[in-house]
Coordinates of C-alpha atoms in Angstrom, one line a residue:
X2 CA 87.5 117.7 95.6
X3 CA 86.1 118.1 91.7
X4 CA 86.0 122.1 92.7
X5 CA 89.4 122.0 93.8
X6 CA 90.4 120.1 90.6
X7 CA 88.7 122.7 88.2
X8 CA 90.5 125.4 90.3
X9 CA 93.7 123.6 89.4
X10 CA 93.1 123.1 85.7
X11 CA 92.2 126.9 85.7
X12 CA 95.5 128.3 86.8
X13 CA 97.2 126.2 84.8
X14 CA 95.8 127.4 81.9
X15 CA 96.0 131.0 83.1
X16 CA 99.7 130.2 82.6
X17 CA 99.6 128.1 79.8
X18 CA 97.9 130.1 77.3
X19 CA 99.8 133.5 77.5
X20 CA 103.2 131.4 77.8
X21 CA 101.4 129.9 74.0
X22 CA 100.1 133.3 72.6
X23 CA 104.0 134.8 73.5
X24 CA 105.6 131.9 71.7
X25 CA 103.6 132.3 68.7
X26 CA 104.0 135.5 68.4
X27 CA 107.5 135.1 68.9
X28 CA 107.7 132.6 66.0
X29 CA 106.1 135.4 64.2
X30 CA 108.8 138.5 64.5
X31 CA 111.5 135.9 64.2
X32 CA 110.0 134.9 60.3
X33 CA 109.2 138.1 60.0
X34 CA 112.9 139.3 60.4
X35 CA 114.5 136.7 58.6
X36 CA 111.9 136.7 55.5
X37 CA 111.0 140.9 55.2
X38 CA 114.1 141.9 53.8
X39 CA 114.3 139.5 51.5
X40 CA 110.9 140.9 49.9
X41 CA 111.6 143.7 46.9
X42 CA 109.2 146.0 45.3
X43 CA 109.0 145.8 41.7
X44 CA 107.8 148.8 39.6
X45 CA 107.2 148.7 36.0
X46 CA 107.3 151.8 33.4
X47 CA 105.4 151.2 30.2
X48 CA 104.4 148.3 28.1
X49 CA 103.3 147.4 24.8
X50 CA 99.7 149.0 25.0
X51 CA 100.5 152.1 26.6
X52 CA 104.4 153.6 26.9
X53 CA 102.8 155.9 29.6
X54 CA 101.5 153.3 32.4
X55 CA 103.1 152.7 35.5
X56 CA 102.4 149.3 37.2
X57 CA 103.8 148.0 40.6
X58 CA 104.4 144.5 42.1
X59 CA 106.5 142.6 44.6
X60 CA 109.2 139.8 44.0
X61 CA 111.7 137.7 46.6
X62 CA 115.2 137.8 46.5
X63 CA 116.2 134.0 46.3
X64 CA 120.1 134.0 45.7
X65 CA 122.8 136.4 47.6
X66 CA 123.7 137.7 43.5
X67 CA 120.1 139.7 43.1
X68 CA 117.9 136.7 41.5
X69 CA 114.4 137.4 42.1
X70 CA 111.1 135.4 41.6
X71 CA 108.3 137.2 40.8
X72 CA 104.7 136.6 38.6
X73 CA 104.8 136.5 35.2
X74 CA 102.3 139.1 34.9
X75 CA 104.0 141.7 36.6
X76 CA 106.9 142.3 34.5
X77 CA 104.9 140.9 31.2
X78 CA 106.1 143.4 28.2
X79 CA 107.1 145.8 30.5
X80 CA 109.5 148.5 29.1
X81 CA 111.5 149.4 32.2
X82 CA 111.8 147.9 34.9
X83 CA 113.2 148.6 37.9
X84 CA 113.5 147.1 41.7
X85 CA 113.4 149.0 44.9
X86 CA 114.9 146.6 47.9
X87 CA 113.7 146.5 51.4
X88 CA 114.2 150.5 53.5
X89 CA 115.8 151.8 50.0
X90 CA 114.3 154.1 48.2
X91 CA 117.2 153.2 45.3
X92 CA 115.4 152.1 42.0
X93 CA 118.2 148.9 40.3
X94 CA 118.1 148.3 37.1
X95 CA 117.1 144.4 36.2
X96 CA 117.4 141.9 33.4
X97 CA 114.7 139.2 32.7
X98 CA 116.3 135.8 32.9
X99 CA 113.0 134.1 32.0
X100 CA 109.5 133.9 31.8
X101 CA 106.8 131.2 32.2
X102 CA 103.0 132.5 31.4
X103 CA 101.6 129.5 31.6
X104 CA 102.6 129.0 35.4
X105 CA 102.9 132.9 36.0
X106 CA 106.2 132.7 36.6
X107 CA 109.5 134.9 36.0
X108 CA 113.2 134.7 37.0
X109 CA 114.6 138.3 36.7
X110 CA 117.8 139.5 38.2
X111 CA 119.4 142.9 39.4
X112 CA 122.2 143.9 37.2
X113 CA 125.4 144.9 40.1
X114 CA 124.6 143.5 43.6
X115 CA 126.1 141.3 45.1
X116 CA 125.8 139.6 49.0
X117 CA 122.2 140.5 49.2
X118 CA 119.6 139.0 51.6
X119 CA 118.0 136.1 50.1
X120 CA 115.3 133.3 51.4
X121 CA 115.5 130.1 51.7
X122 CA 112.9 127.8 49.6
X123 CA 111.0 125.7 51.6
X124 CA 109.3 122.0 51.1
X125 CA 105.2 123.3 49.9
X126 CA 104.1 119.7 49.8
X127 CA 104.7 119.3 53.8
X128 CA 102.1 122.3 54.1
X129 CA 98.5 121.4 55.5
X130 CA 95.2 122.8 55.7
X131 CA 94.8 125.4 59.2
X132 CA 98.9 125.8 59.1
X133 CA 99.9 129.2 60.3
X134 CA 101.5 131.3 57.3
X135 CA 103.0 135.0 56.2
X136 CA 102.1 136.9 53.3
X137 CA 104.5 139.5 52.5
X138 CA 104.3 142.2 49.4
X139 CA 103.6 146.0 48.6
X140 CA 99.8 145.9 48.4
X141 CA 98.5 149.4 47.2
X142 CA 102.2 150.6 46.9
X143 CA 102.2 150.3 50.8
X144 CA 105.4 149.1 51.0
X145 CA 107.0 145.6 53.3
X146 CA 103.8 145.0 54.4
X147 CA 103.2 141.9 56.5
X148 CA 99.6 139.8 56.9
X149 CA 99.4 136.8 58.7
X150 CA 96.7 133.5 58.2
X151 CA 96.4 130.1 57.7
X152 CA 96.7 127.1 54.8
X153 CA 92.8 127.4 53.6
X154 CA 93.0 124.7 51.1
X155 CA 96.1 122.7 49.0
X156 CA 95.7 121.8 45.7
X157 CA 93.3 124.2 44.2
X158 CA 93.2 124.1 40.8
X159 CA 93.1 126.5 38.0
X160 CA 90.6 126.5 34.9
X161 CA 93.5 125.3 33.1
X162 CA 94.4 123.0 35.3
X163 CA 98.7 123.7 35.1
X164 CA 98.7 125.1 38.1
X165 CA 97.9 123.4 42.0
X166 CA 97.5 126.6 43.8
X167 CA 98.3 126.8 47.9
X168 CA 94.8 128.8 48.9
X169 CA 95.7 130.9 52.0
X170 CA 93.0 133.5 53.8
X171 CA 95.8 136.1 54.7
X172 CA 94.5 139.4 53.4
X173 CA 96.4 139.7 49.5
X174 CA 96.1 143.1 47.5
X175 CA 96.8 144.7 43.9
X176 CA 100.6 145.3 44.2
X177 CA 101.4 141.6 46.6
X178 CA 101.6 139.7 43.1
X179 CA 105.1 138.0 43.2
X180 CA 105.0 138.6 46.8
X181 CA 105.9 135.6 49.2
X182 CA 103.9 133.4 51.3
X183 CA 106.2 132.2 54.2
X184 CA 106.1 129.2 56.8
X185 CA 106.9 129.8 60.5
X186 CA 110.3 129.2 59.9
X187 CA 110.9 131.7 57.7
X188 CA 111.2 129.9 54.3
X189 CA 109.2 130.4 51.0
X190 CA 106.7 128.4 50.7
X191 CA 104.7 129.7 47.7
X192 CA 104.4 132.9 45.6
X193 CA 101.4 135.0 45.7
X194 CA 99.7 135.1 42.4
X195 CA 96.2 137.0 43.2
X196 CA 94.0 138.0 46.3
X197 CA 90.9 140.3 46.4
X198 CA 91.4 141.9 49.9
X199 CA 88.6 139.6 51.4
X200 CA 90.7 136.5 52.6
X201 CA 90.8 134.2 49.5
X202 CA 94.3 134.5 48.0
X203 CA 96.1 132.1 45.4
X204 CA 100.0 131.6 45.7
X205 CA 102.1 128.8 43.5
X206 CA 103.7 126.6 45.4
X207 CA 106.9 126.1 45.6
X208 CA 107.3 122.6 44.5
X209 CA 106.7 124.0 41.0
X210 CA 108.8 126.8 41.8
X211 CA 111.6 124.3 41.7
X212 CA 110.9 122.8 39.0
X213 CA 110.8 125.9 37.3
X214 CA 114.1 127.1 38.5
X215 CA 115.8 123.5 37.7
X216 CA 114.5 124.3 34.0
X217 CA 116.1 127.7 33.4
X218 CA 119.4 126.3 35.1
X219 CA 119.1 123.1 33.1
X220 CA 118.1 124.7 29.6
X221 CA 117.3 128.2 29.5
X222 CA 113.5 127.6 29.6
X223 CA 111.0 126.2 31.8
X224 CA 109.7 123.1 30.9
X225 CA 105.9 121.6 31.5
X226 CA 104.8 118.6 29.6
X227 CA 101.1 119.1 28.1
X228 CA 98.0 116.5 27.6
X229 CA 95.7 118.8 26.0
X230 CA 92.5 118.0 28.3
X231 CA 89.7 119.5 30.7
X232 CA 89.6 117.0 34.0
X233 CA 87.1 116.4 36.6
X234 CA 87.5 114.0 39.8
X235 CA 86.1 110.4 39.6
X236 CA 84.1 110.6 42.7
X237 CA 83.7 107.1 44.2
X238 CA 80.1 107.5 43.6
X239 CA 80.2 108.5 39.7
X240 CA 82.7 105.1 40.3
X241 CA 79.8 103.0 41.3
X242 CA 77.4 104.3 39.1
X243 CA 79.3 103.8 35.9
X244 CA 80.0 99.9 37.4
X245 CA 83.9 101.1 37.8
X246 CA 84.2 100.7 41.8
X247 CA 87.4 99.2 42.1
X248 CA 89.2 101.7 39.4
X249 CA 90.7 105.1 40.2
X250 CA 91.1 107.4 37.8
X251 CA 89.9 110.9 36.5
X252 CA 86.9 111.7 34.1
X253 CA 88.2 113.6 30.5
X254 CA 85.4 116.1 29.7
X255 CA 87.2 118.3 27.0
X256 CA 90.0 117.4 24.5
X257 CA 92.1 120.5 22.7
X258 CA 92.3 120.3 19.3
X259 CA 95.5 119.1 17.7
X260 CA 96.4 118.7 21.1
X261 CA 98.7 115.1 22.2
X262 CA 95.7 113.7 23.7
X263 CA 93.6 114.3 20.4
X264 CA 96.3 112.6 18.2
X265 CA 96.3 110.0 20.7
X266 CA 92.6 109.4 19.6
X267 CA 91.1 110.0 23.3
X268 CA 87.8 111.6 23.6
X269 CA 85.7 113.2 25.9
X270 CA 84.0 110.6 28.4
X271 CA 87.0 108.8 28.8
X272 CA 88.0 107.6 31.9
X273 CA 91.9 108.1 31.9
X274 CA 93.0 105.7 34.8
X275 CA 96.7 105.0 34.1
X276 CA 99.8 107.0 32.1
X277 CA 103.1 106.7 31.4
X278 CA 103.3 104.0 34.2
X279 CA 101.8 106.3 36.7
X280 CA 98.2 105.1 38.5
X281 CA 95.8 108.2 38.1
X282 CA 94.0 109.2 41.2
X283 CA 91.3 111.9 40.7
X284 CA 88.7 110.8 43.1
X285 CA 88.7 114.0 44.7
X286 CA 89.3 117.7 44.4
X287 CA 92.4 117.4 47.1
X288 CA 93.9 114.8 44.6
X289 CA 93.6 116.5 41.6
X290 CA 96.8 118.9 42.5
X291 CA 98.8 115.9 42.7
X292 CA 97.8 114.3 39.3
X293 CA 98.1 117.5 37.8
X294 CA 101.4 117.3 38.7
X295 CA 102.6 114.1 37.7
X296 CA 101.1 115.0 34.2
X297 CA 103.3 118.3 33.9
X298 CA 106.3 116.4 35.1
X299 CA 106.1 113.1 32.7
X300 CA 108.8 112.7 30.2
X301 CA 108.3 114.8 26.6
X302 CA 109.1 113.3 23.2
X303 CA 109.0 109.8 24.3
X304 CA 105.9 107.3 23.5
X305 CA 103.7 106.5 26.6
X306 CA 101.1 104.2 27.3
X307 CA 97.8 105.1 28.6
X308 CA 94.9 103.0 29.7
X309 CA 91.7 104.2 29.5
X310 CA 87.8 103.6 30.2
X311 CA 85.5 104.1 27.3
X312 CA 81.5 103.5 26.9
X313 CA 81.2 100.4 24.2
X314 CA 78.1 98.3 24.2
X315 CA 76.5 100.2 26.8
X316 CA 79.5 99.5 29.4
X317 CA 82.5 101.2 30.0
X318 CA 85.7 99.0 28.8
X319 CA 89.6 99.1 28.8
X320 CA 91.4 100.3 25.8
X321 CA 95.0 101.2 25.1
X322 CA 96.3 104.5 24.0
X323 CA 99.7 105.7 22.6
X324 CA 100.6 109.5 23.9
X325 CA 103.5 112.1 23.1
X326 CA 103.5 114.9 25.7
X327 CA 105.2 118.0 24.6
X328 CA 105.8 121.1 25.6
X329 CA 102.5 123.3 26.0
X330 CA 102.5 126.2 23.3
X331 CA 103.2 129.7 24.8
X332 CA 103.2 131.9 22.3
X333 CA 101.1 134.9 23.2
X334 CA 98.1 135.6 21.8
X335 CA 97.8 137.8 18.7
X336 CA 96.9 141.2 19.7
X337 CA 95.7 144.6 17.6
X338 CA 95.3 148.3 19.0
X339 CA 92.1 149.3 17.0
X340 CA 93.3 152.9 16.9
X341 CA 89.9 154.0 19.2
X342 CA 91.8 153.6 22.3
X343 CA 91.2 149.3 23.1
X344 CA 93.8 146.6 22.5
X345 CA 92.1 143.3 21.6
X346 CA 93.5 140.1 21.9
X347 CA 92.5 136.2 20.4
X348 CA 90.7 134.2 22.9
X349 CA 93.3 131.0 23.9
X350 CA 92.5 127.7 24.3
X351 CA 93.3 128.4 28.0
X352 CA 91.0 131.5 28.7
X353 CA 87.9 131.2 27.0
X354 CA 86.0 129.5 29.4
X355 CA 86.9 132.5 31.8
X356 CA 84.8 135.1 29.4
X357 CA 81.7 132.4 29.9
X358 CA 82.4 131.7 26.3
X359 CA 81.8 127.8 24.8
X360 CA 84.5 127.7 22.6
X361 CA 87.1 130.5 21.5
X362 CA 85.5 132.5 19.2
X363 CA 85.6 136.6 18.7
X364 CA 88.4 138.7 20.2
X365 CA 88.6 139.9 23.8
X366 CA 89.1 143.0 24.7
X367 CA 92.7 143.3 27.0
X368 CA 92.8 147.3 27.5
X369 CA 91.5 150.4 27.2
X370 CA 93.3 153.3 27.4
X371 CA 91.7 156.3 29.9
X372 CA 89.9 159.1 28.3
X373 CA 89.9 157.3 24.6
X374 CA 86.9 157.4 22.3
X375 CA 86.5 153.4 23.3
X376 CA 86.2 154.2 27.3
X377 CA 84.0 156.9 26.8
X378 CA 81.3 154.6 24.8
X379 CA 81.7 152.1 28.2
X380 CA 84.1 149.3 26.6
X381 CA 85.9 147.5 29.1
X382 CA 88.4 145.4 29.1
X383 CA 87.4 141.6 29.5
X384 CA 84.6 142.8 27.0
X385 CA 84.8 139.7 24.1
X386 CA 84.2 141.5 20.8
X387 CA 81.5 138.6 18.8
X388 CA 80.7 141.2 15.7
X389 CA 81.6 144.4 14.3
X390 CA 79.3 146.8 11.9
X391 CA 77.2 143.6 11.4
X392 CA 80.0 141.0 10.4
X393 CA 80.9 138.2 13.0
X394 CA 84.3 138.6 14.2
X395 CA 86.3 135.0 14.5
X396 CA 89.8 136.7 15.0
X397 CA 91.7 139.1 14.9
X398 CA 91.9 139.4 11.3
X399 CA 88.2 140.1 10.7
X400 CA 88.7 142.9 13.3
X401 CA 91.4 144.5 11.3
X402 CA 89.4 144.3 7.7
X403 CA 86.7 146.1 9.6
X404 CA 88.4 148.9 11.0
X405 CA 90.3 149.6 7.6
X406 CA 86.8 150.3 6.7
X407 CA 86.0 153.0 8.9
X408 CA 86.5 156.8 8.0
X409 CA 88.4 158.8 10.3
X410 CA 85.8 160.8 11.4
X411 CA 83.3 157.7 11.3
X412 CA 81.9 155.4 13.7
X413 CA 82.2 151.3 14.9
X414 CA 79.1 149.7 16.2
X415 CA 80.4 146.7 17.9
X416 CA 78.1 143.3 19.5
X417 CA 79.8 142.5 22.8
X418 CA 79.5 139.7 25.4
X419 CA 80.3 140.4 28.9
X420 CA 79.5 138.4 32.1
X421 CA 76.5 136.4 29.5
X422 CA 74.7 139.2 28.2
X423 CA 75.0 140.6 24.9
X424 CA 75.0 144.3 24.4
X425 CA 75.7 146.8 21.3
X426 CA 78.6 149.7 21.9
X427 CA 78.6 152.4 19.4
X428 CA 82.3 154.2 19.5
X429 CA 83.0 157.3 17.4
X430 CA 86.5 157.7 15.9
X431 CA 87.7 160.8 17.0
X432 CA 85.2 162.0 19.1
X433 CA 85.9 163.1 22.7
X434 CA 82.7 162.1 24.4
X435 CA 81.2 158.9 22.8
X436 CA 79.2 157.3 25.3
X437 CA 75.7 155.4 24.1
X438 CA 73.3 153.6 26.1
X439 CA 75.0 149.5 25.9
X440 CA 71.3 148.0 24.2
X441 CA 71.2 144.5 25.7
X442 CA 69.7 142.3 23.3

């Protein structure tokens, strides 16, 4: 009898399982076809640092009248762009409508089209870890390309914390950025900001990609309130040990300067359990996307009360705060082309900490151009520049002075930190082949 019920519970599964796998796979072509020829190639001639560099990317059509989400980075100071849509070969002109670095967002549109293809924008906060998705972009210029995996984690959070990124394990490229990560369904459910061809891949979800859309519509702009603070989850345990079990909350462990939480007088330490009416929860790294959130949606320019947790008389105790949020600076950093072929840039409150750095100090190097006297003495970009002929370089200013200094047929011995060693690059103005030995030190 049990061999005759096993026999059973094999032949249904015989026919289960390929009826499942043909299914699925049918689910697949269908979001496939409504979703592909929605996805556009975005090509970019030029930009500020060099008028000769060409730069592709991808974007999603989102309106039937050529509106187009893409990354911020991908169209970022370009000097023409153009859009190829899907099986054309047709380069259209575009306008930028607007820009959001902070979020690495942009809104651009093509000039004359009209009754386009368009998808529609899906719900990101019903998405779960293990969910079946679609990655679509023009990875390596290889165009309408399609790559299927699941949800790998929700809420991922940036070193800035600004953005909750959707972490997905489909195979993402140089040339998906502004490409679309799509649901079973068919509908956007996040755009792809980064992947390094090995499974882990970034995309912003798409509950801040309405936000940011209701912002331009609204005002022009895109709008994201701003604390000024580094956070870290308040782990149950770190709860108990601190004698704060029964308070939720998140632990502030940096404070910009000059920043609404530094007016506010809060420090870092605090345990920030409560703002603007809203109950904090950081208690663990899948809650941290949501406060994040709530944070970057609270009301700017109005007065908002904050409760707060600081050691006094060797316990942690309640206090009251007053907070503004406003609108997080964007203006770019200040850049200089040094003339020897690199473009260097002022370290930001936001992206110090990427160049292992303690606090923004000395410039960072954002290109080199091919063949220049800088890339032949083994510069790179991400280098941070920390002195220059012997004098310590705090911004860009000091950088310029310096180089004013330096004949034209003369050389720059620059101090450089990269990846948390310090080496010494010697580059010679003018010469064709400058390469020295980087002396670590």
């Amino acid at each position: 009898m049990k061999s005759r019920h096993l026999l059973i519970c094999a032949l249904l599964l015989t026919v289960a399982l390929p009826a499942a796998a043909a299914d699925f796979e049918k689910r697949v072509e269908q979001a496939t076809a409504r979703a592909l020829p929605c996805v556009v190639q975005i090509n970019v001639y030029g930009n500020l640092n060099d008028p000769d560099a060409r730069f592709g990317g991808s974007g999603v059509l989102i309106d039937p009248d050529g509106s187009i989400l893409t990354n911020h980075h991908v169209v970022a100071n370009g000097r023409t762009i153009k859009v190829l849509l899907y099986g054309s070969d047709v380069e259209h002109d575009v306008e930028v409508l607007a820009e959001d670095r902070r979020i690495d967002l942009a809104l651009i549109r093509l000039v004359d089209a009209h009754d386009l293809p368009y998808v529609e924008i899906g719900a990101s906060e019903k998405l779960r870890p293990g969910q079946w998705i679609l990655a679509m972009g023009n990875p390596m210029g290889m165009r309408s390309t399609v790559s299927a995996g699941v949800i790998s984690f929700i809420d991922r959070a940036d070193s800035d914390q600004i953005i909750p990124y959707v972490q997905i394990d489909a195979i993402i490229d140089k040339g998906s950025s502004g490409g679309g990560v799509f649901n079973l369904d068919g509908e956007l459910v996040g755009i792809i900001k980064s992947g390094i061809g090995r499974g882990i891949g970034l995309a912003i979800p798409t509950d801040m990609i309405h936000s940011f859309i209701a912002d331009v519509h609204d005002t022009g702009v895109s709008m994201r309130s701003w604390l000024g603070v580094q956070l870290q989850p308040l782990s149950p345990q770190l709860a108990a040990h601190i004698g704060l079990s029964e308070v939720t909350g998140v632990v502030v462990t940096d404070v910009v300067p000059d920043s609404p939480a530094q007016r506010a007088g809060m420090l870092p330490g605090d345990l920030m359990s409560r703002l603007g009416g809203v109950d904090l929860d950081g208690s663990g790294d899948l809650k941290m996307g949501t406060l994040i959130r709530q944070i970057n949606t609270l009301p700017q320019g109005e007065e908002l009360d904050c409760v707060i947790y600081r050691l006094y008389q060797d316990q942690y105790q309640p206090f009251g705060l007053k907070v503004t949020l406003v609108e997080k600076p964007s203006k770019p950093p200040r850049a200089l082309d040094s003339g020897l072929g690199f473009v260097a840039e002022e370290p930001t409150t936001s992206n110090y900490r990427e160049h292992y750095l303690d606090a923004p100090k000395g410039v960072i190097v954002s290109f080199v151009r091919s063949g220049s006297p800088a890339e032949q003495s083994d510069l790179s970009a991400h280098d941070v520049i920390l002195a220059a002929e012997g004098k310590p370089i705090g911004d860009i200013d000091d950088l310029e002075a310096v180089l004013e200094n330096i004949p034209a047929d003369g050389s720059l011995l620059l101090e450089i930190f990269r990846g948390q060693r310090h080496y010494l690059i010697l580059i010679r103005r003018g010469a064709s082949a400058a390469a020295t030995g980087a002396a670590e030190h």
